[in-house]
Coordinates of N, CA and C in Angstrom, one line a residue:
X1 N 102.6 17.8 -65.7 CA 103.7 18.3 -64.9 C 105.0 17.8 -65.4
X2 N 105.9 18.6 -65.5 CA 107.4 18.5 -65.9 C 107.9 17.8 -64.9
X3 N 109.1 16.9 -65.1 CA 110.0 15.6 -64.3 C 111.2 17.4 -63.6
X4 N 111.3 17.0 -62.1 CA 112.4 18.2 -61.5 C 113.4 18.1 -62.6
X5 N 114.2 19.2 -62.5 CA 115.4 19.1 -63.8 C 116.7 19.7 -62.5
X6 N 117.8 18.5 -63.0 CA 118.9 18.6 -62.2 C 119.6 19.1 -63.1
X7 N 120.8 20.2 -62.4 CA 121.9 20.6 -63.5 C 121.5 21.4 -64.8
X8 N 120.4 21.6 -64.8 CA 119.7 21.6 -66.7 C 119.3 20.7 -67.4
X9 N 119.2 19.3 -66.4 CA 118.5 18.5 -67.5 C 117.7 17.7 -66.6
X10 N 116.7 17.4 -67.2 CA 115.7 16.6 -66.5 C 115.6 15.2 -65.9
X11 N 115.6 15.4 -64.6 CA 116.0 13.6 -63.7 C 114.7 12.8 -64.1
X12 N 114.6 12.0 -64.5 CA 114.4 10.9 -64.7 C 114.1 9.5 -64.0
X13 N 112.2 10.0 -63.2 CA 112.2 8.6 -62.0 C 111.8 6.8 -63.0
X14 N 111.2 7.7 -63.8 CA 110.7 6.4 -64.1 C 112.0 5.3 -64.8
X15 N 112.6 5.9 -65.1 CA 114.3 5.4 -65.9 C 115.4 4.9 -64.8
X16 N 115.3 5.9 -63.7 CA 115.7 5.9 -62.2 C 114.9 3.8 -61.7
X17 N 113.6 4.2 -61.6 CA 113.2 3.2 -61.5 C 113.1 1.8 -62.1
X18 N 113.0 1.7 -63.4 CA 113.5 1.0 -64.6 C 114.7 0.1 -64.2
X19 N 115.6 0.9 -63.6 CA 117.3 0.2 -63.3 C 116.8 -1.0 -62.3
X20 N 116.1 -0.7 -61.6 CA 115.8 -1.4 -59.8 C 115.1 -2.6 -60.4
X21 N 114.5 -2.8 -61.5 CA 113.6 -3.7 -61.5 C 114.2 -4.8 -62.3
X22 N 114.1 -5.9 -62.0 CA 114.8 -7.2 -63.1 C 116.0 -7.6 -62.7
X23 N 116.4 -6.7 -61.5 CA 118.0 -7.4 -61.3 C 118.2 -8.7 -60.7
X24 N 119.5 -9.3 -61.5 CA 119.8 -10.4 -61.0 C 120.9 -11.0 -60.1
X25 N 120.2 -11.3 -58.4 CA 120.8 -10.6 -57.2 C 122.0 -12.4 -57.2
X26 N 122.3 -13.0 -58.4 CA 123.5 -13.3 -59.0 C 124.3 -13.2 -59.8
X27 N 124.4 -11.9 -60.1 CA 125.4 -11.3 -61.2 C 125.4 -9.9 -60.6
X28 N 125.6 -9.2 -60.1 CA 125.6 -7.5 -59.5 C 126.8 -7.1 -60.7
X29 N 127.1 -7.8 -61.6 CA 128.3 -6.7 -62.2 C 127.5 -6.6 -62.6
X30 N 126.5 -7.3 -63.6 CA 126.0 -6.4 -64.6 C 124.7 -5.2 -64.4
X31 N 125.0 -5.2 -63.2 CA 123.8 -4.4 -62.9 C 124.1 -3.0 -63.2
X32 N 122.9 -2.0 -63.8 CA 123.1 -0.6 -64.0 C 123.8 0.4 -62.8
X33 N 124.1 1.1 -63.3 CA 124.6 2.0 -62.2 C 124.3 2.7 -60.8
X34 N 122.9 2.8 -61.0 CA 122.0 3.5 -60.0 C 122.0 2.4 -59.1
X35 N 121.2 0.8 -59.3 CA 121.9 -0.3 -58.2 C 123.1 -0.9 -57.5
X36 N 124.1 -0.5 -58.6 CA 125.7 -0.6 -58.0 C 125.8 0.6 -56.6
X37 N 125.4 1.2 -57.2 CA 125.7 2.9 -55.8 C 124.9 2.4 -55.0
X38 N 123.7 2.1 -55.0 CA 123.1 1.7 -53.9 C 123.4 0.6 -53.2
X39 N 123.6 -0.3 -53.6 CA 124.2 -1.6 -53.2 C 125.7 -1.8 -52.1
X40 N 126.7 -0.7 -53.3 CA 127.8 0.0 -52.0 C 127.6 0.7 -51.2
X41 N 127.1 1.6 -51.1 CA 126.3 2.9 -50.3 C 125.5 1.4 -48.8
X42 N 124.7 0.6 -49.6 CA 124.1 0.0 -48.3 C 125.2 -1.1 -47.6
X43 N 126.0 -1.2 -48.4 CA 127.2 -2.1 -47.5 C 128.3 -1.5 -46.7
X44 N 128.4 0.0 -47.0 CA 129.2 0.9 -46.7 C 128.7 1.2 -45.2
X45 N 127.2 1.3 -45.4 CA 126.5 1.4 -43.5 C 126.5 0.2 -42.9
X46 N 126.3 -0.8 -43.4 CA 126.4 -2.1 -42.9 C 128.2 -2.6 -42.1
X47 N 129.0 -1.9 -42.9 CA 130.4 -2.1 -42.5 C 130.0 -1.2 -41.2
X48 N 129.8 0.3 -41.3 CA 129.8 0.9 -40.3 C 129.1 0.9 -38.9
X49 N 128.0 0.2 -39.4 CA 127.2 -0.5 -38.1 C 127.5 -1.7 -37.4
X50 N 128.3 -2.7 -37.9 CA 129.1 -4.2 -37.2 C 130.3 -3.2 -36.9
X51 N 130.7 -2.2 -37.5 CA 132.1 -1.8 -36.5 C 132.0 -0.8 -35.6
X52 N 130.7 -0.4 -35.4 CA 130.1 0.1 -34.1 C 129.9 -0.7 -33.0
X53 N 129.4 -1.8 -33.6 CA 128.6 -2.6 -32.7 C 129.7 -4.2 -32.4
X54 N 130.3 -4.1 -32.8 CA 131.6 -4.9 -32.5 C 133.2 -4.9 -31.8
X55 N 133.1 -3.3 -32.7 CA 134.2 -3.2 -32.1 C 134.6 -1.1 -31.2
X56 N 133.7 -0.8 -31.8 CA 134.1 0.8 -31.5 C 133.3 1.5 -30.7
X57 N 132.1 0.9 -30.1 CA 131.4 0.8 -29.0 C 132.3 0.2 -27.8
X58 N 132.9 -0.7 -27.8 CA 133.9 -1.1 -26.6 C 135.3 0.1 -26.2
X59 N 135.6 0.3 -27.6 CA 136.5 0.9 -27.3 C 136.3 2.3 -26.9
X60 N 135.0 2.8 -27.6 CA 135.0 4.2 -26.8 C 134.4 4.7 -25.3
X61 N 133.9 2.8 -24.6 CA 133.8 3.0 -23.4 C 134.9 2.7 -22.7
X62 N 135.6 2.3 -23.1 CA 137.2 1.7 -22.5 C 137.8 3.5 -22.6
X63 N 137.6 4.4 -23.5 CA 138.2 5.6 -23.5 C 137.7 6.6 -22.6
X64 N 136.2 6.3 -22.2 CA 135.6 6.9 -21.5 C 135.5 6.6 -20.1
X65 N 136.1 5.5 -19.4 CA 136.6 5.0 -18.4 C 138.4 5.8 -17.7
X66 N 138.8 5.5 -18.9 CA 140.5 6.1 -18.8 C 140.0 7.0 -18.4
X67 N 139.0 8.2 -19.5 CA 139.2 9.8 -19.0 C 138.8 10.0 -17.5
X68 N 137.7 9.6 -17.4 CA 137.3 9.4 -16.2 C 138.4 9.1 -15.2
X69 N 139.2 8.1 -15.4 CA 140.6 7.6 -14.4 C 141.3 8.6 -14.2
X70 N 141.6 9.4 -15.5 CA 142.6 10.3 -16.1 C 142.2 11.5 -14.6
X71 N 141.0 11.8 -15.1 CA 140.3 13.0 -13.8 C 140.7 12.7 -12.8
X72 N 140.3 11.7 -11.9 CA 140.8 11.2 -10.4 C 142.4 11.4 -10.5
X73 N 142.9 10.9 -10.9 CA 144.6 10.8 -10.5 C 144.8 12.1 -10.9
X74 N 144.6 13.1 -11.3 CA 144.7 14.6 -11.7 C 144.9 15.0 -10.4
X75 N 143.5 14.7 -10.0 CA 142.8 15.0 -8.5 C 143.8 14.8 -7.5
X76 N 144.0 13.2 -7.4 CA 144.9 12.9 -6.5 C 145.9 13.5 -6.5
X77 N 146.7 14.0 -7.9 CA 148.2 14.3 -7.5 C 148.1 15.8 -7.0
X78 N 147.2 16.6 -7.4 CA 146.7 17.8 -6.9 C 146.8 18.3 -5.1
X79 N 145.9 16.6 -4.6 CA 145.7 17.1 -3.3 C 146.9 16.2 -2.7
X80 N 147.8 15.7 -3.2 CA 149.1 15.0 -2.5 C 150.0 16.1 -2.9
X81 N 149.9 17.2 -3.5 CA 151.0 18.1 -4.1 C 150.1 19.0 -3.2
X82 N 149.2 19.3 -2.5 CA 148.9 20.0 -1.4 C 149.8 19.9 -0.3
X83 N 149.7 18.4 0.3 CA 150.3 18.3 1.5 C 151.6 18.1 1.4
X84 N 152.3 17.9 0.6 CA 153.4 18.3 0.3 C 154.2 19.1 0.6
X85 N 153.2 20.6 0.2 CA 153.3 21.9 0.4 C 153.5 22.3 1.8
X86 N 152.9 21.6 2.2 CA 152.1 22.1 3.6 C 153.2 20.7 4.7
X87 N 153.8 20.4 3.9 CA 154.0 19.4 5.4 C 154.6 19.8 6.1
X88 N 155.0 20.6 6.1 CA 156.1 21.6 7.0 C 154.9 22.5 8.5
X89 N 153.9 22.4 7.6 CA 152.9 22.9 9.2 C 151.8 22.5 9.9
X90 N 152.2 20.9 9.0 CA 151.1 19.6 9.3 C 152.1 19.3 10.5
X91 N 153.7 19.0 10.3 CA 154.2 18.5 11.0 C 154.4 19.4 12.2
X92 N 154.0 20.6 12.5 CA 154.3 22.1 13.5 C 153.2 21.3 13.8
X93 N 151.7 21.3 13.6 CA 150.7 21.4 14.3 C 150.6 19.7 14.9
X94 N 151.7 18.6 14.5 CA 151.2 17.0 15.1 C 152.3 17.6 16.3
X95 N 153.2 18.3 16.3 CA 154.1 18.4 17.3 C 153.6 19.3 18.2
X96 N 152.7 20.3 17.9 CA 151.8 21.2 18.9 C 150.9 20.1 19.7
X97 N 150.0 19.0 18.8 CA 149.0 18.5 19.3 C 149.6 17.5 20.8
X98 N 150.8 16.7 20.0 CA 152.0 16.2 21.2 C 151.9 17.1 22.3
X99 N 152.4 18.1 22.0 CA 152.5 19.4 23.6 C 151.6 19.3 24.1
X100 N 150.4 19.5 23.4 CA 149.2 19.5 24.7 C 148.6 18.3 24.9
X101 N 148.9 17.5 24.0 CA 148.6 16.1 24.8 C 149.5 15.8 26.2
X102 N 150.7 16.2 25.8 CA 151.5 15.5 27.0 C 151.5 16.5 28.5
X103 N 150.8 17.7 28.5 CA 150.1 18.8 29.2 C 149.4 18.2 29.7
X104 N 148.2 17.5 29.0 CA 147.0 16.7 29.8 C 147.1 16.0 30.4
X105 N 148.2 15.2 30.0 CA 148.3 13.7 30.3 C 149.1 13.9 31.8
X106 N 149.8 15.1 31.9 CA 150.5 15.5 33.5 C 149.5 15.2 34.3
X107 N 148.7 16.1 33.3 CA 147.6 16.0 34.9 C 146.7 14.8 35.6
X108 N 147.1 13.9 34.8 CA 146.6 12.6 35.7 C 147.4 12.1 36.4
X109 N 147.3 11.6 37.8 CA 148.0 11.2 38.5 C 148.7 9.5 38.0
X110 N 149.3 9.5 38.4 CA 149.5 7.8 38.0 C 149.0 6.5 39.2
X111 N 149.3 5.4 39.2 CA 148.8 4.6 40.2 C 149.0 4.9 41.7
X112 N 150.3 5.6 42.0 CA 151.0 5.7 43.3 C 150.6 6.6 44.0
X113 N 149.8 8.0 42.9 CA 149.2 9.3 43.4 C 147.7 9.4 43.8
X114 N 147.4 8.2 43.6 CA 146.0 8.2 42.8 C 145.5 8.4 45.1
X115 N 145.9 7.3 45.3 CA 145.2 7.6 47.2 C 145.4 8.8 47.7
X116 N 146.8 9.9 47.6 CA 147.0 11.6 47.7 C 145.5 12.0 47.1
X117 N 145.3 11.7 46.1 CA 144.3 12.8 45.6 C 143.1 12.2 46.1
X118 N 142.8 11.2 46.5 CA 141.7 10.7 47.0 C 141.1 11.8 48.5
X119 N 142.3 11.5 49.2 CA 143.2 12.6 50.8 C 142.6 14.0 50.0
X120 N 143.6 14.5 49.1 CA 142.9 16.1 48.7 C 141.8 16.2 48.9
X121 N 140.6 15.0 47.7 CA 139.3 15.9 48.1 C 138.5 15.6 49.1
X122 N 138.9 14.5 49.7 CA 138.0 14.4 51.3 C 138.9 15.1 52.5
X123 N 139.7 16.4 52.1 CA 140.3 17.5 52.6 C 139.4 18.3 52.4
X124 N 139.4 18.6 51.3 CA 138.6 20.0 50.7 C 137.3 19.9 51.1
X125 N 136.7 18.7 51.5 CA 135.1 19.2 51.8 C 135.1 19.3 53.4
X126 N 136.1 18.4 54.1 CA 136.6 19.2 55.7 C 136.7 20.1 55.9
X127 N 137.7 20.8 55.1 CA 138.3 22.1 54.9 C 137.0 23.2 55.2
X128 N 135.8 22.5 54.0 CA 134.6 23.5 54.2 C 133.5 23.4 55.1
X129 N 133.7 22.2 56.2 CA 132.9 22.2 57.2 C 131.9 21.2 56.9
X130 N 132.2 20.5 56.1 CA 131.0 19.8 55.2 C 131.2 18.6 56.1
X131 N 130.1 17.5 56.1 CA 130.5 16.6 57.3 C 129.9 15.2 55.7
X132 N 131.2 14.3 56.0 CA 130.5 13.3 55.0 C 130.3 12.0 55.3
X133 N 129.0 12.0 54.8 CA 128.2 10.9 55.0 C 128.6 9.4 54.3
X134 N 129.2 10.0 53.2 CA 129.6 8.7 52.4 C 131.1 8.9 51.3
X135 N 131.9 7.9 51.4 CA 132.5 8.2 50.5 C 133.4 7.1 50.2
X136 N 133.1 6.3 49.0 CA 132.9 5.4 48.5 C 133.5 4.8 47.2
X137 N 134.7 4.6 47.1 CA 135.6 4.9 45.8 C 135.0 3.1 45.2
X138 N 134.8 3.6 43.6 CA 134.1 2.2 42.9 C 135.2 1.8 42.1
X139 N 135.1 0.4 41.4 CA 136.4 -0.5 40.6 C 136.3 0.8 39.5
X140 N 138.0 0.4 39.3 CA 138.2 1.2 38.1 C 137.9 0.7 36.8
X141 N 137.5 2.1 35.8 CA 137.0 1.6 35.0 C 138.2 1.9 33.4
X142 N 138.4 0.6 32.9 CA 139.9 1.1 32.1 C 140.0 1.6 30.3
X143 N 140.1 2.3 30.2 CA 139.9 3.0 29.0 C 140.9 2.5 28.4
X144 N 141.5 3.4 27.1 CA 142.1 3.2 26.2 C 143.6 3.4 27.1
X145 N 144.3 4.5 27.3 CA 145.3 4.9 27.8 C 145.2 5.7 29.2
X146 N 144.1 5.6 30.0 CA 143.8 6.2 31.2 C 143.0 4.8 31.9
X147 N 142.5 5.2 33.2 CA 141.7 4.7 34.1 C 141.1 5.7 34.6
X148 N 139.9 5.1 34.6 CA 138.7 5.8 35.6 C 138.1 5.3 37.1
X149 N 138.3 6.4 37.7 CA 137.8 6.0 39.3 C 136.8 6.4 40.0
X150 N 135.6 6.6 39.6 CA 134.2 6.7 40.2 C 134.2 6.7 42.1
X151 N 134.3 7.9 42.6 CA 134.0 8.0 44.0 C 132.7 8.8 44.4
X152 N 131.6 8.0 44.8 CA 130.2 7.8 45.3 C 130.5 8.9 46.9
X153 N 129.6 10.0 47.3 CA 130.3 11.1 48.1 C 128.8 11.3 48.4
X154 N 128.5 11.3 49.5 CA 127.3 12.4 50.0 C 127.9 13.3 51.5
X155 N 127.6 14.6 51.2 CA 128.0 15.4 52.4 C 127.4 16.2 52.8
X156 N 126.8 16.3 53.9 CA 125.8 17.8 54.1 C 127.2 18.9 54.5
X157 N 126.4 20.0 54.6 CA 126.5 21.6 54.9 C 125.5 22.6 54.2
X158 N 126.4 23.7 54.2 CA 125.6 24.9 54.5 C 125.7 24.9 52.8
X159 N 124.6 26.3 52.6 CA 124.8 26.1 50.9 C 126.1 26.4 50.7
X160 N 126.3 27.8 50.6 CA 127.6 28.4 50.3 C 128.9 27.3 51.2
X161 N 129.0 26.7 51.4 CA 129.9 25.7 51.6 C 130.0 25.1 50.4
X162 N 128.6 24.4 50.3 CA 128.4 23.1 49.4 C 129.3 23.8 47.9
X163 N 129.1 24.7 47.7 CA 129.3 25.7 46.2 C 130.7 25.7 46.4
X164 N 131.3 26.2 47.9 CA 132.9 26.1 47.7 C 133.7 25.3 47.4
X165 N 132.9 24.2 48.2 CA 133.3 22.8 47.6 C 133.7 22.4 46.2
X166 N 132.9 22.6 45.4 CA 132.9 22.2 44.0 C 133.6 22.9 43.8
X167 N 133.4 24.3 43.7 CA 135.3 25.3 43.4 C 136.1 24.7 43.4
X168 N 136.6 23.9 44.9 CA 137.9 23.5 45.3 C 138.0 22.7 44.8
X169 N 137.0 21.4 44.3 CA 137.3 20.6 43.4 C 137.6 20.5 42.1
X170 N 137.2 21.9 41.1 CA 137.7 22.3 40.0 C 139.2 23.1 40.3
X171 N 139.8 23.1 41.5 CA 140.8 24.0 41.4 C 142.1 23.7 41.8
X172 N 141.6 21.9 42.0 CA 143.1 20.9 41.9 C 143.7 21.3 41.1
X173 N 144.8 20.7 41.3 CA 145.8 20.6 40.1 C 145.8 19.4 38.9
X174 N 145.1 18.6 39.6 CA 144.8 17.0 38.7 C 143.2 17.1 38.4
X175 N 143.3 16.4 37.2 CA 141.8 16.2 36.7 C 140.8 15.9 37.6
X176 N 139.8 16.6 37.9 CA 138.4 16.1 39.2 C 137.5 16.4 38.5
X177 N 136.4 15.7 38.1 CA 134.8 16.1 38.1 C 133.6 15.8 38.7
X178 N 132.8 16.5 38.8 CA 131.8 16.4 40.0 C 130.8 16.1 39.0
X179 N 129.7 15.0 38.7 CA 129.0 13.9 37.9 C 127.6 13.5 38.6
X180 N 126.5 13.8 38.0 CA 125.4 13.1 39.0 C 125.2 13.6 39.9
X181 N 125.2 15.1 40.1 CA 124.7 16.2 40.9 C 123.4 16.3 41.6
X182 N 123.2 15.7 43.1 CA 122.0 16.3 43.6 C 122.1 17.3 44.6
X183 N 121.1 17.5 44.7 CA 120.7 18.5 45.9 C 119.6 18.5 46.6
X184 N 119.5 18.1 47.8 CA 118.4 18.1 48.8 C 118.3 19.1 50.0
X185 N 117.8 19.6 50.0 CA 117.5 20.2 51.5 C 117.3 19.9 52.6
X186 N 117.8 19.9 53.6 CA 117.8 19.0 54.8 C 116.2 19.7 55.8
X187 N 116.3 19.1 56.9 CA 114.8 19.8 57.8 C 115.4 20.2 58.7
X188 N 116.8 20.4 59.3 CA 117.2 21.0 60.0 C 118.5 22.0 59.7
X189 N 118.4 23.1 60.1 CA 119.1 24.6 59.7 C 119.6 25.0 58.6
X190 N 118.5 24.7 57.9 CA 119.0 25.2 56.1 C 119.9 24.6 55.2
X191 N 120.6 22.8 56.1 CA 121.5 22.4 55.3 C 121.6 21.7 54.1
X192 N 121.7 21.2 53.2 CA 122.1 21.2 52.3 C 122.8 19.5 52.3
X193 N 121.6 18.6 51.3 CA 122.4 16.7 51.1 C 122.9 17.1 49.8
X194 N 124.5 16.8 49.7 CA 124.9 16.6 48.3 C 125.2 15.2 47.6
X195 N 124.7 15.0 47.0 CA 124.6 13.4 46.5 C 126.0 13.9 44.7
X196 N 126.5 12.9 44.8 CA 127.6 13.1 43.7 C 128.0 12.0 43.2
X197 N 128.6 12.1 42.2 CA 130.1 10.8 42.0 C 131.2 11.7 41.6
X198 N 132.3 11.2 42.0 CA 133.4 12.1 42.0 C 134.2 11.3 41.0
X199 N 134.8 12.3 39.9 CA 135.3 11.2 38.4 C 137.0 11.2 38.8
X200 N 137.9 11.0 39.3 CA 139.1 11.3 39.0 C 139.9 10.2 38.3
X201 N 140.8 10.0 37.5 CA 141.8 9.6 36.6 C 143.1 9.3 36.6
X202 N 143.9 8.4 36.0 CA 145.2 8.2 36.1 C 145.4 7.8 34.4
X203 N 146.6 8.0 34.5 CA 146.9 7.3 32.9 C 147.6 5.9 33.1
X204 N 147.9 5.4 32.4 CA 148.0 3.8 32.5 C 149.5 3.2 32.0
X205 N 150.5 2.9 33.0 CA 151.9 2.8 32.9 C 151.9 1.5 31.3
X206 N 153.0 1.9 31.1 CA 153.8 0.8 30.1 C 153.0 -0.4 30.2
X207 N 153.3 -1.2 30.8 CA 152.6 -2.3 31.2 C 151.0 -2.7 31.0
X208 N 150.5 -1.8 31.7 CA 149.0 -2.0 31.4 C 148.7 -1.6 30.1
X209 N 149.3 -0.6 29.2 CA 148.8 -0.3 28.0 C 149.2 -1.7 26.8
X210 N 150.0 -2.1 27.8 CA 150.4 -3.1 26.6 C 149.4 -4.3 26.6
X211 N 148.8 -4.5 28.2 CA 147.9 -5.6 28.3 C 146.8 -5.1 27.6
X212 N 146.3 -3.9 27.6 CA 145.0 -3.5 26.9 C 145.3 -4.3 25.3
X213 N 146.2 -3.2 25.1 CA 146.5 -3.9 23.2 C 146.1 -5.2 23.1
X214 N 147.4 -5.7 24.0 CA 146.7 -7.7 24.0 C 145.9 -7.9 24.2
X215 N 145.1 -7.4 24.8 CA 143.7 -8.3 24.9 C 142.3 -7.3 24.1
X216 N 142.6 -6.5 23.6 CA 142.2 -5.9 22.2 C 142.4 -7.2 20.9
X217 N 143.5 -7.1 20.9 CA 144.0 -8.1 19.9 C 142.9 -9.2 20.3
X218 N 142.9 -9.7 21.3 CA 142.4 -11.1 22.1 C 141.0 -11.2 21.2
X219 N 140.3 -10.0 21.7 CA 138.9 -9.5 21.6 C 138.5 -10.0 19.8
X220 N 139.5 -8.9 19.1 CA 139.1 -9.3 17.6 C 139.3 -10.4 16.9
X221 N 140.1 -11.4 17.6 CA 140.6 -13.3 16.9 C 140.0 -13.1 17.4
X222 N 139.2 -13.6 18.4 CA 137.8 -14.2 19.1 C 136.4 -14.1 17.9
X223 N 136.2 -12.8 17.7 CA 135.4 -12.1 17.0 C 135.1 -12.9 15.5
X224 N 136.2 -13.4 15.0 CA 136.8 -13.6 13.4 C 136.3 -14.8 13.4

């Protein structure tokens, strides 16, 4: 069998081979050609493998971190050039939220109102013939910017009384809710035990809002 022929002339392994054999790995100049190439050729990957592994591996995860960075702050300037846009009906809608907050907040009576409205609804179940067995105002209970006043209520009557009742309790002018709803039936003329707690509310003057904060504050040094 004929040696492959390069170019038109025939390559030559065993001559190829010849070169590789006898060298003396202290003198490389005088080595044939075919070990020279190889020799640079294997130092040429050896450069490019310590400068992967030393130095260009770092840096192309330092580059792949930036881009990464690069994306987010894209992001961010994107959705801050949103509200930007829009602050003009961010700020309509904190000033709408104000209106109806300060709507709501009417409706709570303050400290000085708070025994009137007590008077209203042990009116309103008079009013409907209801005769009450109990009525029982408990400590208030103090929220963030309001108070709560739990009043414990049992009253007989007739049904359709009892029903009006709660109407007239939804149809204050100030926040009322009727909470812990029973109903018993009595053994004499169809009447009707209403067992309740009655929720009504105030909001909380200057003063007390400021003791809550302080002793909020109090709460979390303690905590620490």
């Amino acid at each position: 069998m004929k040696a492959p022929e390069i170019k038109g002339r025939q390559f030559d392994f065993q001559a190829l081979a010849a070169e590789f054999r006898n060298l003396n790995p202290n003198d490389p100049g005088v080595w044939p050609r075919a070990p020279k190439i190889a020799l640079l050729a294997g130092i040429f990957v050896a450069v490019l493998i310590a400068g992967w592994w030393f130095f260009w591996s770092d840096q192309l995860s330092d580059l792949d971190t930036q881009e990464r960075e690069e994306v987010t702050l894209k992001q961010q300037y994107l959705d801050k050039k949103k509200q930007a846009v829009n602050l003009d009906i961010y700020r309509e809608q904190l000033a709408e939220i104000d209106r109806s907050f300060g709507a709501l907040l009417k409706q709570l009576p303050d400290k000085s109102e708070i025994d009137a409205l007590l008077i209203e609804v042990n009116q309103a179940g008079l009013g409907r013939g209801l005769q009450f067995e109990l009525f029982r105002p408990s400590q208030e209970q103090i929220r963030d910017f309001y108070a709560e006043l739990p009043v414990a209520v049992k009253v007989n009557g007739a049904y359709h009384d009892v029903g009006a009742f709660a109407a007239d309790i939804a149809k204050l002018p100030r926040i009322v809710t009727l909470n812990n709803v029973t109903m018993t039936p009595l053994k004499d003329g169809g009447l009707l035990a209403l067992d309740a707690t009655i929720k009504t509310f105030r909001y909380l003057d200057e003063g007390e809002i400021a003791n809550q904060k302080k002793a909020a504050g109090a709460d979390k040094g303690a905590k620490k």
